Amino acid sequence: MRNPFSLNPSEISGKAKNIRQSIIYMNSTAGAGHTGADLSETDILASLYFNILGYDPDNLKDPERDRFILSKGHGVGGYYCTLAEAGILDKSQLDSYLKKDSLLPGHPVRQKTPGIEFNTGALGHGLPAAAGLALAAKKQNKTYKTIVLLGDGELEEGSNWEASMAAAHFQLDNLIVIVDRNGLQLADRTEIIMALEPLDRKFESFGYSVQKIDGNNPEEIIDAVELCTPGGGKPHLILASTTKGKGVSFIEDQPAWHHKIPVGDEIKKAIEELE
Amino acid sequence: MKTEIRDVFIQTLSALRESNELLTVLVSDSSSTCRIKPFMEKYPDSVVNVGIAEQNLVGMAAGMSLGGMIPFTANAAPFLMGRSNEQVKTDICYSNTNVKLVGLNPGFAYGSLGPTHHCLDDLSTALSFGNIEVLVPSDPEETAQMTEYAFRKEGPVYIRLDSFKAESIHPDDYIFQVGEPVQLTEGTDLTIVTTGTIVHEALEAEKELKAKGFSVQLITLPSLRPLNRKALTSLLQNTGKLLSVEEHSVHGGLGALLADLILESGLNMRFRKLGVPEGEFAPASPREDIKAGYKLNAPGIIEESIRLIKG
């Protein structure tokens, strides 16, 4: 199944800019949100929805569609803004983010929001489910690919490593795991809280084929996913080095901006930087 | 003839798998626990063993259902509801995935292996989560019908499946109806309500009580959620006294459910709960000894019944 847009990297960067502006407006309007996380993942999500994922906007439940799970569910703001940019959500819906009975709650809910596959929010749940999706494809001889986006702090959850063992054991070469490696978690830098490195060697030893890329560069993201072809018997892992808060200087790489939102002059300044 | 209800469960799955290849069973090194060998021999590609990794067991089952399959998980109940608690809550219940969770060897089935292996909180846990049906079979026929019901039901189901050899306690024309209480005997002195295989102890107790001249209404609840509360309330009005019997903590299980029902429906009843008392672990002892210690066997149920009737 093909991507309905198939944009090139520079067009995707343009989309990412729009998405980042939406994030700033949406979080400011809501008065809450995980701004740093939303901006960190934007280029990955834009690359997925405007080039990589095969889906039919008119039939989001098509059984042959590629599957995407946002395991770092707190990055739902970036996800909603991407879905809105792709026309899956109406942009006016973004104003309802986090409000009472909104279809856009603070973590992804598949029963509420079109395009969302799985409810996340508690960390360490996306990869096991993605492994199940990939295994279901193998069992049914289906060709859809499964892509899951993990936060890096989330890798501290043991369930990821249970699922990684299984992904290699069941030879899920139709599974693509992307790690949003921005180096920060809620309290501080990952390497201060609980050292994760050397992540590439850890994943390799678990049986993945591993690539390291600039996760804020759509060209590198698209090229990396293209290399993740089935057939080799190994699940694929893309360590996507990103900047948390990417695109807004005073938000970038600041642990405090994990779930802060811009207020007053900060909104204007952020939008100016993103134009 | 006594039949092991786990074998009935597996036979039923085999029959269902024969007509629907989407049915898949996930185990966590628990293939002997669920006695799945005959199914595996026939349908090796329909069994997924994730190893000793219960969180991944439930997470992958959720994912497989999202991919269009109909997964059953089968592993020891303590490690299902304990170890993968958040996966059950989030991946199954909250995500409303079409997964059937089967918790094996609940209660004190593992006896002397002790509290690490006892499961006294699966019902309270499952009933605390939203959006999951909670079923407890008591005999071979009910196990077969419940397994088929779960397979056909779209959405999350938990089945508490004992390791237990039993004869059928239901008439040949019994039809399991989800939510409906089952009245096994009529009576006017006392009502005993129970769920699962421990009903066999209650039935034995009822026979002896009858021989002693006491009239006991015995009700079993094969389905704790959904539950036809109106029908159950109506049955409870047949007597003024109630004894609940469960191989589970009295906190949050059958007894607690009945206590709520009595208060909320304004019934005036004398009520006593048999189960593991609030705040206790059960001892590491043979199952029969643990049951005797908590009066969860026929002699214990008789003793408590007479005390309630005469009190």
Coordinates of C-alpha atoms in Angstrom, one line a residue:
Chain A
M1 CA 0.0 0.0 0.0
R2 CA 1.3 3.4 -1.0
N3 CA 1.7 6.7 1.0
P4 CA -1.0 9.1 -0.2
F5 CA 1.5 12.0 -0.3
S6 CA 4.9 10.7 -1.2
L7 CA 6.5 14.1 -0.5
N8 CA 10.3 14.6 -0.9
P9 CA 12.5 15.5 2.1
S10 CA 12.4 19.3 1.6
E11 CA 8.6 19.2 1.3
I12 CA 8.5 17.2 4.5
S13 CA 10.6 19.8 6.3
G14 CA 8.0 22.3 5.2
K15 CA 5.2 20.1 6.7
A16 CA 7.3 19.7 9.9
K17 CA 7.5 23.5 10.2
N18 CA 3.7 23.7 10.0
I19 CA 3.3 20.9 12.5
R20 CA 5.6 22.6 14.9
Q21 CA 3.7 25.9 14.7
S22 CA 0.5 23.9 15.3
I23 CA 2.1 22.4 18.4
I24 CA 2.9 25.7 19.8
Y25 CA -0.6 27.1 19.2
M26 CA -2.3 24.0 20.4
N27 CA -0.4 23.6 23.6
S28 CA -0.7 27.3 24.4
T29 CA -4.4 27.2 23.8
A30 CA -4.8 24.0 25.9
G31 CA -2.6 25.4 28.7
A32 CA -0.8 22.1 28.9
G33 CA 1.1 19.6 26.9
H34 CA 4.5 17.9 26.4
T35 CA 6.0 20.6 24.2
G36 CA 9.6 19.3 24.3
A37 CA 8.6 15.8 23.4
D38 CA 6.2 17.0 20.7
L39 CA 8.9 19.0 18.9
S40 CA 11.5 16.3 19.3
E41 CA 9.5 13.7 17.2
T42 CA 8.0 16.1 14.6
D43 CA 10.4 15.3 11.8
I44 CA 9.9 11.5 12.3
L45 CA 6.1 11.8 12.3
A46 CA 6.1 14.1 9.3
S47 CA 8.3 11.6 7.4
L48 CA 6.1 8.7 8.3
Y49 CA 2.8 10.3 7.4
F50 CA 3.9 12.2 4.3
N51 CA 6.2 9.6 2.8
I52 CA 6.8 6.3 4.6
L53 CA 3.5 4.8 5.8
G54 CA 1.1 3.2 3.4
Y55 CA -2.5 4.1 4.2
D56 CA -5.7 5.2 2.6
P57 CA -7.0 8.5 4.1
D58 CA -10.5 7.4 3.0
N59 CA -10.3 4.0 4.7
L60 CA -8.1 4.3 7.7
K61 CA -9.1 0.7 8.8
D62 CA -7.9 -1.0 5.6
P63 CA -6.5 -4.3 6.9
E64 CA -3.5 -3.9 4.5
R65 CA -2.4 -0.5 5.8
D66 CA 1.0 -0.1 7.5
R67 CA 0.6 0.1 11.2
F68 CA 2.1 2.9 13.4
I69 CA 2.2 2.9 17.2
L70 CA 3.3 6.0 19.2
S71 CA 4.7 4.2 22.2
K72 CA 5.9 7.5 23.8
G73 CA 2.2 8.4 24.3
H74 CA 3.0 11.7 26.0
G75 CA 4.1 12.9 22.5
V76 CA 0.5 12.8 21.5
G77 CA 0.4 16.6 20.8
G78 CA 2.9 16.2 17.9
Y79 CA 0.9 13.2 16.7
Y80 CA -2.4 15.1 16.6
C81 CA -0.8 18.0 14.8
T82 CA 0.7 15.6 12.3
L83 CA -2.6 13.9 11.7
A84 CA -4.2 17.3 11.3
E85 CA -1.5 18.4 8.8
A86 CA -2.2 15.1 6.8
G87 CA -5.9 15.9 6.8
I88 CA -6.9 12.9 8.9
L89 CA -8.1 15.3 11.6
D90 CA -9.6 18.7 11.0
K91 CA -7.2 21.4 12.1
S92 CA -10.0 23.2 14.0
Q93 CA -10.2 20.1 16.2
L94 CA -6.8 20.9 17.7
D95 CA -8.5 23.7 19.7
S96 CA -10.3 21.0 21.7
Y97 CA -7.0 19.4 22.9
L98 CA -7.3 18.2 26.5
K99 CA -10.7 19.8 27.0
K100 CA -13.7 18.0 28.5
D101 CA -14.9 15.1 26.3
S102 CA -12.5 16.1 23.6
L103 CA -11.6 13.6 20.9
L104 CA -8.0 14.6 21.6
P105 CA -7.1 13.6 25.1
G106 CA -3.7 13.7 26.7
H107 CA -2.6 10.3 25.5
P108 CA -3.6 8.4 22.3
V109 CA -7.0 6.6 22.4
R110 CA -7.8 4.5 19.4
Q111 CA -11.6 4.5 20.1
K112 CA -11.6 8.3 20.0
T113 CA -9.2 9.6 17.4
P114 CA -9.1 8.6 13.7
G115 CA -5.8 7.1 12.7
I116 CA -4.7 6.0 16.1
E117 CA -4.0 2.3 16.4
F118 CA -3.3 1.7 20.1
N119 CA -3.8 3.3 23.5
T120 CA -0.5 4.3 25.0
G121 CA 0.6 6.6 27.8
A122 CA 2.0 4.2 30.3
L123 CA 5.5 3.6 28.9
G124 CA 6.9 0.3 27.6
H125 CA 3.7 -0.9 26.0
G126 CA 4.2 0.0 22.3
L127 CA 7.0 -2.4 21.3
P128 CA 5.3 -5.6 22.6
A129 CA 2.1 -4.6 20.8
A130 CA 4.1 -3.8 17.6
A131 CA 5.8 -7.2 17.8
G132 CA 2.3 -8.8 18.0
L133 CA 1.2 -6.8 15.0
A134 CA 4.3 -7.9 13.1
L135 CA 3.8 -11.5 14.1
A136 CA 0.2 -11.4 13.0
A137 CA 1.3 -10.2 9.6
K138 CA 3.7 -13.1 9.3
K139 CA 1.0 -15.6 10.4
Q140 CA -1.4 -14.3 7.8
N141 CA 1.1 -13.7 5.0
K142 CA 0.2 -10.0 5.0
T143 CA 2.7 -7.5 3.7
Y144 CA 1.9 -4.5 5.9
K145 CA 4.9 -3.2 7.9
T146 CA 4.7 -2.2 11.6
I147 CA 6.5 0.9 12.8
V148 CA 6.7 1.9 16.5
L149 CA 8.2 5.1 17.9
L150 CA 9.8 4.8 21.3
G151 CA 11.1 7.5 23.6
D152 CA 14.6 6.9 24.9
G153 CA 13.8 7.2 28.6
E154 CA 11.1 4.6 27.9
L155 CA 13.9 2.1 27.2
E156 CA 14.3 1.9 31.0
E157 CA 11.1 -0.2 31.1
G158 CA 11.9 -3.9 31.0
S159 CA 9.0 -4.8 28.8
N160 CA 10.9 -3.4 25.8
W161 CA 13.6 -5.9 26.3
E162 CA 11.1 -8.8 26.6
A163 CA 9.6 -7.7 23.3
S164 CA 13.1 -7.3 21.7
M165 CA 14.0 -10.8 22.6
A166 CA 10.7 -12.0 21.0
A167 CA 11.1 -9.8 17.9
A168 CA 14.5 -11.4 17.2
H169 CA 13.3 -14.9 18.1
F170 CA 10.3 -14.7 15.8
Q171 CA 12.5 -13.1 13.1
L172 CA 10.2 -10.1 12.8
D173 CA 12.0 -8.5 9.9
N174 CA 8.7 -6.6 9.1
L175 CA 9.1 -4.7 12.3
I176 CA 10.7 -1.2 12.4
V177 CA 11.5 0.3 15.8
I178 CA 12.5 4.0 15.9
V179 CA 14.0 5.4 19.0
D180 CA 13.6 9.2 19.5
R181 CA 17.0 9.6 21.1
N182 CA 16.9 13.1 22.5
G183 CA 18.9 12.2 25.6
L184 CA 16.4 13.7 28.0
Q185 CA 13.7 12.2 30.2
L186 CA 11.3 13.8 32.7
A187 CA 13.8 14.4 35.5
D188 CA 17.0 15.0 33.7
R189 CA 19.4 13.5 31.1
T190 CA 19.0 9.8 30.5
E191 CA 22.7 9.1 31.1
I192 CA 22.4 10.8 34.5
I193 CA 19.2 9.1 35.6
M194 CA 19.9 5.6 34.2
A195 CA 22.6 5.2 31.6
L196 CA 21.3 3.7 28.4
E197 CA 24.5 3.7 26.3
P198 CA 25.8 1.9 24.3
L199 CA 22.3 1.6 22.8
D200 CA 23.5 0.5 19.4
R201 CA 25.5 -2.4 20.8
K202 CA 22.7 -3.4 23.2
F203 CA 20.1 -3.6 20.4
E204 CA 22.6 -5.4 18.1
S205 CA 23.2 -8.0 20.7
F206 CA 19.5 -8.5 21.1
G207 CA 19.4 -9.4 17.4
Y208 CA 18.3 -6.2 15.6
S209 CA 19.9 -4.7 12.5
V210 CA 20.7 -1.2 13.8
Q211 CA 21.1 2.1 12.0
K212 CA 22.1 5.5 13.5
I213 CA 20.7 8.6 11.9
D214 CA 19.9 12.3 12.5
G215 CA 16.3 12.0 13.6
N216 CA 15.5 15.6 12.7
N217 CA 16.5 15.1 9.1
P218 CA 13.7 13.7 6.9
E219 CA 16.1 12.5 4.2
E220 CA 18.0 10.4 6.6
I221 CA 14.7 9.1 8.2
I222 CA 13.3 8.1 4.8
D223 CA 16.6 6.5 3.6
A224 CA 16.9 4.5 6.8
V225 CA 13.4 3.1 6.7
E226 CA 13.9 2.2 3.0
L227 CA 16.8 0.0 4.1
C228 CA 14.5 -1.8 6.6
T229 CA 13.3 -4.4 4.1
P230 CA 11.9 -7.8 5.1
G231 CA 13.7 -10.9 4.3
G232 CA 16.8 -10.8 6.4
G233 CA 15.2 -12.4 9.5
K234 CA 16.2 -9.5 11.8
P235 CA 13.9 -6.8 13.2
H236 CA 15.1 -3.3 12.4
L237 CA 16.1 -0.6 14.8
I238 CA 16.7 3.1 13.9
L239 CA 18.5 5.1 16.6
A240 CA 17.2 8.5 15.7
S241 CA 19.3 11.2 17.3
T242 CA 17.1 14.2 17.9
T243 CA 16.9 17.4 19.8
K244 CA 14.2 17.7 22.3
G245 CA 12.2 20.9 21.7
K246 CA 13.7 21.1 18.2
G247 CA 13.1 24.3 16.3
V248 CA 12.6 26.7 19.2
S249 CA 15.9 27.9 20.7
F250 CA 14.8 28.4 24.3
I251 CA 13.0 25.0 24.4
E252 CA 15.7 23.0 22.8
D253 CA 17.5 20.4 25.0
Q254 CA 16.0 21.7 28.2
P255 CA 14.7 19.0 30.6
A256 CA 12.3 21.6 32.1
W257 CA 10.4 21.8 28.8
H258 CA 9.3 18.1 29.0
H259 CA 5.8 19.2 29.8
K260 CA 6.0 23.0 29.9
I261 CA 4.1 25.2 27.5
P262 CA 5.0 28.6 26.0
V263 CA 3.2 31.6 27.5
G264 CA 2.9 35.3 26.6
D265 CA 5.9 36.5 24.6
E266 CA 7.3 33.0 24.4
I267 CA 4.5 32.0 22.0
K268 CA 5.3 34.9 19.6
K269 CA 9.0 34.2 19.8
A270 CA 8.5 30.5 19.2
I271 CA 6.4 31.1 16.1
E272 CA 8.9 33.6 14.7
E273 CA 11.6 31.1 15.1
L274 CA 9.5 28.5 13.3
E275 CA 8.6 30.7 10.3
Chain B
M1 CA -17.0 -39.4 34.6
K2 CA -14.6 -36.8 35.9
T3 CA -12.9 -34.7 33.4
E4 CA -10.0 -32.2 33.8
I5 CA -11.5 -28.9 32.8
R6 CA -8.2 -27.6 31.3
D7 CA -8.4 -30.5 28.8
V8 CA -12.0 -29.5 27.9
F9 CA -10.7 -25.9 27.4
I10 CA -8.0 -27.2 25.0
Q11 CA -10.4 -29.5 23.2
T12 CA -12.8 -26.7 22.7
L13 CA -10.0 -24.5 21.3
S14 CA -9.0 -27.2 18.9
A15 CA -12.5 -27.5 17.6
L16 CA -12.8 -23.7 17.2
R17 CA -9.4 -23.5 15.5
E18 CA -10.5 -26.1 13.0
S19 CA -13.0 -23.7 11.5
N20 CA -11.1 -20.5 12.1
E21 CA -7.4 -20.1 11.5
L22 CA -7.3 -16.7 13.2
L23 CA -7.5 -18.3 16.6
T24 CA -4.0 -18.2 18.2
V25 CA -3.0 -19.3 21.6
L26 CA -0.1 -17.5 23.4
V27 CA 1.7 -19.1 26.3
S28 CA 4.6 -18.0 28.5
D29 CA 6.4 -21.3 28.9
S30 CA 3.1 -22.4 30.2
S31 CA 2.3 -25.1 27.7
S32 CA 2.2 -27.8 30.4
T33 CA 0.2 -25.6 32.7
C34 CA -2.6 -25.3 30.1
R35 CA -2.1 -28.9 28.8
I36 CA -2.0 -27.6 25.3
K37 CA 0.0 -30.4 23.7
P38 CA -2.8 -32.0 21.7
F39 CA -3.6 -28.5 20.2
M40 CA 0.1 -27.9 19.4
E41 CA 0.5 -31.2 17.7
K42 CA -2.4 -30.4 15.4
Y43 CA -1.9 -26.7 15.0
P44 CA 1.8 -25.9 15.7
D45 CA 1.7 -22.6 13.9
S46 CA -1.3 -21.4 16.0
V47 CA 0.7 -21.5 19.3
V48 CA 3.1 -18.7 20.2
N49 CA 5.4 -19.3 23.2
V50 CA 6.9 -16.0 24.3
G51 CA 9.0 -17.5 27.0
I52 CA 8.9 -16.5 30.7
A53 CA 7.8 -12.9 29.9
E54 CA 4.2 -12.2 31.0
Q55 CA 4.2 -8.5 30.1
N56 CA 5.2 -9.4 26.6
L57 CA 2.6 -12.2 26.5
V58 CA -0.2 -9.8 27.0
G59 CA 1.3 -7.0 24.9
M60 CA 1.9 -9.2 22.0
A61 CA -1.6 -10.7 22.3
A62 CA -3.0 -7.2 22.1
G63 CA -0.9 -6.5 19.0
M64 CA -1.9 -9.8 17.3
S65 CA -5.6 -8.9 17.8
L66 CA -4.9 -5.5 16.2
G67 CA -3.5 -7.4 13.3
G68 CA -6.9 -9.2 12.9
M69 CA -6.2 -12.4 14.8
I70 CA -8.2 -13.8 17.8
P71 CA -5.7 -14.5 20.6
F72 CA -6.2 -16.5 23.7
T73 CA -3.5 -16.3 26.4
A74 CA -3.0 -19.2 28.7
N75 CA -0.7 -19.0 31.7
A76 CA -0.8 -19.2 35.5
A77 CA -3.3 -16.7 36.9
P78 CA -0.9 -15.2 39.5
F79 CA 1.5 -14.2 36.8
L80 CA -1.1 -13.0 34.5
M81 CA -2.9 -10.6 36.8
G82 CA 0.1 -9.8 38.9
R83 CA 3.1 -9.5 36.5
S84 CA 1.2 -8.1 33.5
N85 CA -1.3 -6.1 35.5
E86 CA -0.7 -2.9 33.6
Q87 CA -0.7 -4.7 30.2
V88 CA -4.1 -6.2 31.1
K89 CA -5.5 -2.8 32.1
T90 CA -4.0 -0.8 29.2
D91 CA -3.4 -3.1 26.3
I92 CA -6.5 -5.2 26.7
C93 CA -9.2 -3.4 28.7
Y94 CA -8.6 0.2 27.9
S95 CA -7.5 -0.5 24.3
N96 CA -10.6 -2.8 23.9
T97 CA -8.6 -5.4 22.1
N98 CA -10.2 -8.7 21.1
V99 CA -8.1 -10.8 23.5
K100 CA -9.2 -13.7 25.8
L101 CA -7.1 -14.0 28.9
V102 CA -7.2 -17.4 30.6
G103 CA -5.8 -17.4 34.1
L104 CA -4.9 -21.0 35.1
N105 CA -4.6 -22.6 38.5
P106 CA -6.1 -19.7 40.5
G107 CA -6.8 -19.6 44.2
F108 CA -4.6 -22.0 46.1
A109 CA -4.3 -24.5 43.3
Y110 CA -0.5 -24.4 43.7
G111 CA -0.9 -25.1 47.4
S112 CA 2.5 -25.7 49.0
L113 CA 4.3 -23.6 46.5
G114 CA 3.0 -20.7 48.6
P115 CA 1.8 -17.1 48.1
T116 CA 4.1 -16.4 45.1
H117 CA 1.9 -18.9 43.2
H118 CA -1.4 -18.4 44.9
C119 CA -3.8 -16.1 43.1
L120 CA -6.3 -14.5 45.4
D121 CA -6.7 -11.2 43.7
D122 CA -7.4 -11.9 40.0
L123 CA -11.2 -11.4 40.4
S124 CA -10.8 -8.2 42.4
T125 CA -8.2 -6.9 39.9
A126 CA -10.3 -7.7 36.8
L127 CA -13.4 -6.4 38.3
S128 CA -11.6 -3.1 39.2
F129 CA -10.7 -2.6 35.5
G130 CA -13.2 -1.3 33.0
N131 CA -14.4 -3.1 29.9
I132 CA -13.6 -6.7 30.6
E133 CA -16.0 -9.6 31.2
V134 CA -15.1 -11.9 34.1
L135 CA -16.1 -15.6 33.8
V136 CA -15.5 -18.5 36.1
P137 CA -16.4 -22.0 34.9
S138 CA -17.2 -24.7 37.4
D139 CA -17.4 -27.9 35.4
P140 CA -16.5 -29.5 32.0
E141 CA -19.7 -28.5 30.2
E142 CA -19.6 -24.9 31.4
T143 CA -15.9 -24.7 30.5
A144 CA -16.6 -25.7 26.9
Q145 CA -19.5 -23.4 26.5
M146 CA -17.7 -20.5 28.1
T147 CA -14.6 -21.0 25.9
E148 CA -16.7 -20.9 22.8
Y149 CA -18.6 -17.8 24.1
A150 CA -15.4 -16.0 24.7
F151 CA -14.2 -16.8 21.2
R152 CA -17.3 -15.4 19.6
K153 CA -17.6 -12.4 21.9
E154 CA -15.9 -9.3 20.4
G155 CA -13.8 -7.7 23.1
P156 CA -11.8 -8.5 26.3
V157 CA -12.7 -11.5 28.4
Y158 CA -11.1 -13.0 31.4
I159 CA -11.6 -16.7 32.3
R160 CA -10.5 -18.0 35.7
L161 CA -9.7 -21.6 34.8
D162 CA -8.9 -24.0 37.6
S163 CA -6.9 -27.2 37.3
F164 CA -9.7 -29.5 38.4
K165 CA -11.2 -32.9 37.6
A166 CA -14.9 -32.7 37.8
E167 CA -18.1 -34.2 36.8
S168 CA -20.8 -32.0 35.3
I169 CA -23.0 -30.5 37.9
H170 CA -25.4 -29.1 35.4
P171 CA -28.2 -30.9 33.6
D172 CA -27.5 -32.2 30.1
D173 CA -29.5 -29.4 28.5
Y174 CA -27.6 -26.7 30.4
I175 CA -26.9 -23.5 28.4
F176 CA -24.4 -21.0 29.8
Q177 CA -26.0 -17.6 29.6
V178 CA -23.5 -14.8 30.3
G179 CA -24.5 -12.7 33.3
E180 CA -27.2 -15.1 34.6
P181 CA -27.0 -16.5 38.1
V182 CA -27.6 -20.3 38.2
Q183 CA -29.8 -21.7 40.9
L184 CA -28.6 -25.3 41.6
T185 CA -30.9 -26.1 44.5
E186 CA -34.0 -24.4 46.0
G187 CA -34.2 -23.6 49.8
T188 CA -35.6 -21.4 52.4
D189 CA -33.3 -21.5 55.4
L190 CA -30.1 -20.1 53.8
T191 CA -28.6 -19.1 50.5
I192 CA -25.1 -20.1 49.5
V193 CA -23.5 -18.2 46.6
T194 CA -20.3 -19.4 45.1
T195 CA -18.3 -19.2 41.9
G196 CA -16.0 -21.7 40.1
T197 CA -15.0 -25.2 41.0
I198 CA -15.5 -24.7 44.8
V199 CA -19.2 -25.1 44.0
H200 CA -18.5 -28.8 44.2
E201 CA -17.7 -28.4 47.9
A202 CA -20.9 -26.4 48.4
L203 CA -23.0 -29.0 46.6
E204 CA -21.7 -31.7 48.9
A205 CA -22.4 -29.5 51.9
E206 CA -25.9 -28.8 50.6
K207 CA -26.6 -32.5 50.4
E208 CA -25.5 -33.1 54.0
L209 CA -27.4 -30.1 55.2
K210 CA -30.5 -31.4 53.5
A211 CA -30.0 -34.7 55.2
K212 CA -29.8 -32.9 58.5
G213 CA -33.1 -31.2 57.8
F214 CA -31.9 -27.8 56.5
S215 CA -33.2 -26.2 53.4
V216 CA -30.5 -24.5 51.4
Q217 CA -30.7 -22.5 48.2
L218 CA -27.4 -22.9 46.3
I219 CA -26.5 -20.4 43.6
T220 CA -23.4 -20.3 41.4
L221 CA -22.2 -17.3 39.4
P222 CA -20.4 -18.4 36.3
S223 CA -20.2 -14.8 35.2
L224 CA -19.3 -12.0 37.7
R225 CA -19.3 -9.4 34.9
P226 CA -21.7 -8.9 33.3
L227 CA -24.1 -9.9 36.1
N228 CA -27.9 -9.7 36.1
R229 CA -28.1 -8.0 39.5
K230 CA -31.9 -7.9 39.3
A231 CA -32.2 -11.7 38.9
L232 CA -29.6 -12.3 41.6
T233 CA -31.4 -9.9 44.0
S234 CA -34.6 -11.6 43.3
L235 CA -33.1 -15.0 44.2
L236 CA -31.5 -13.6 47.4
Q237 CA -35.0 -12.6 48.6
N238 CA -35.9 -16.3 48.9
T239 CA -34.0 -16.6 52.2
G240 CA -33.0 -14.1 55.0
K241 CA -29.5 -15.5 55.4
L242 CA -26.5 -15.6 53.0
L243 CA -23.1 -17.3 52.9
S244 CA -20.6 -16.5 50.2
V245 CA -17.9 -19.1 49.4
E246 CA -14.9 -18.2 47.2
E247 CA -11.3 -19.4 46.8
H248 CA -10.2 -15.7 46.6
S249 CA -9.6 -12.9 49.0
V250 CA -12.8 -11.6 50.6
H251 CA -11.6 -8.2 49.5
G252 CA -13.0 -7.3 46.1
G253 CA -14.2 -10.7 45.0
L254 CA -17.5 -12.5 45.1
G255 CA -18.3 -11.7 48.8
A256 CA -17.6 -8.1 48.4
L257 CA -19.8 -8.0 45.2
L258 CA -22.6 -9.6 47.2
A259 CA -22.1 -7.2 50.1
D260 CA -22.5 -4.3 47.8
L261 CA -25.5 -5.8 46.2
I262 CA -27.3 -6.3 49.5
L263 CA -26.6 -2.8 50.7
E264 CA -27.5 -1.2 47.4
S265 CA -30.7 -3.1 47.0
G266 CA -31.8 -2.6 50.6
L267 CA -32.0 -6.3 51.4
N268 CA -32.1 -7.2 55.1
M269 CA -29.9 -10.3 55.4
R270 CA -27.6 -11.9 57.8
F271 CA -24.4 -12.4 55.8
R272 CA -21.1 -14.1 56.2
K273 CA -18.2 -14.3 53.7
L274 CA -15.9 -17.4 53.4
G275 CA -12.6 -16.8 51.7
V276 CA -9.2 -15.5 52.6
P277 CA -9.6 -12.9 55.3
E278 CA -8.8 -9.2 54.6
G279 CA -5.1 -8.5 54.8
E280 CA -3.8 -12.1 54.9
F281 CA -1.7 -14.3 52.7
A282 CA -2.8 -18.0 52.6
P283 CA -0.2 -20.4 54.0
A284 CA 2.1 -22.5 51.9
S285 CA 0.3 -25.9 52.5
P286 CA -1.4 -28.5 50.4
R287 CA -4.5 -27.1 48.8
E288 CA -7.0 -29.3 50.8
D289 CA -5.4 -28.1 54.0
I290 CA -5.6 -24.5 53.1
K291 CA -9.2 -24.9 52.1
A292 CA -10.0 -26.7 55.4
G293 CA -8.2 -23.9 57.3
Y294 CA -10.6 -21.3 55.8
K295 CA -13.6 -23.5 56.0
L296 CA -13.7 -23.6 52.2
N297 CA -14.5 -27.3 52.1
A298 CA -17.8 -29.2 52.6
P299 CA -17.3 -29.7 56.4
G300 CA -16.4 -26.0 56.9
I301 CA -19.3 -24.8 54.7
I302 CA -21.7 -27.0 56.7
E303 CA -20.4 -25.7 60.0
E304 CA -20.7 -22.1 58.9
S305 CA -24.1 -22.7 57.4
I306 CA -25.5 -24.2 60.6
R307 CA -24.1 -21.3 62.6
L308 CA -25.8 -18.8 60.3
I309 CA -29.1 -20.7 60.2
K310 CA -29.2 -21.0 64.0
G311 CA -27.7 -17.7 64.8

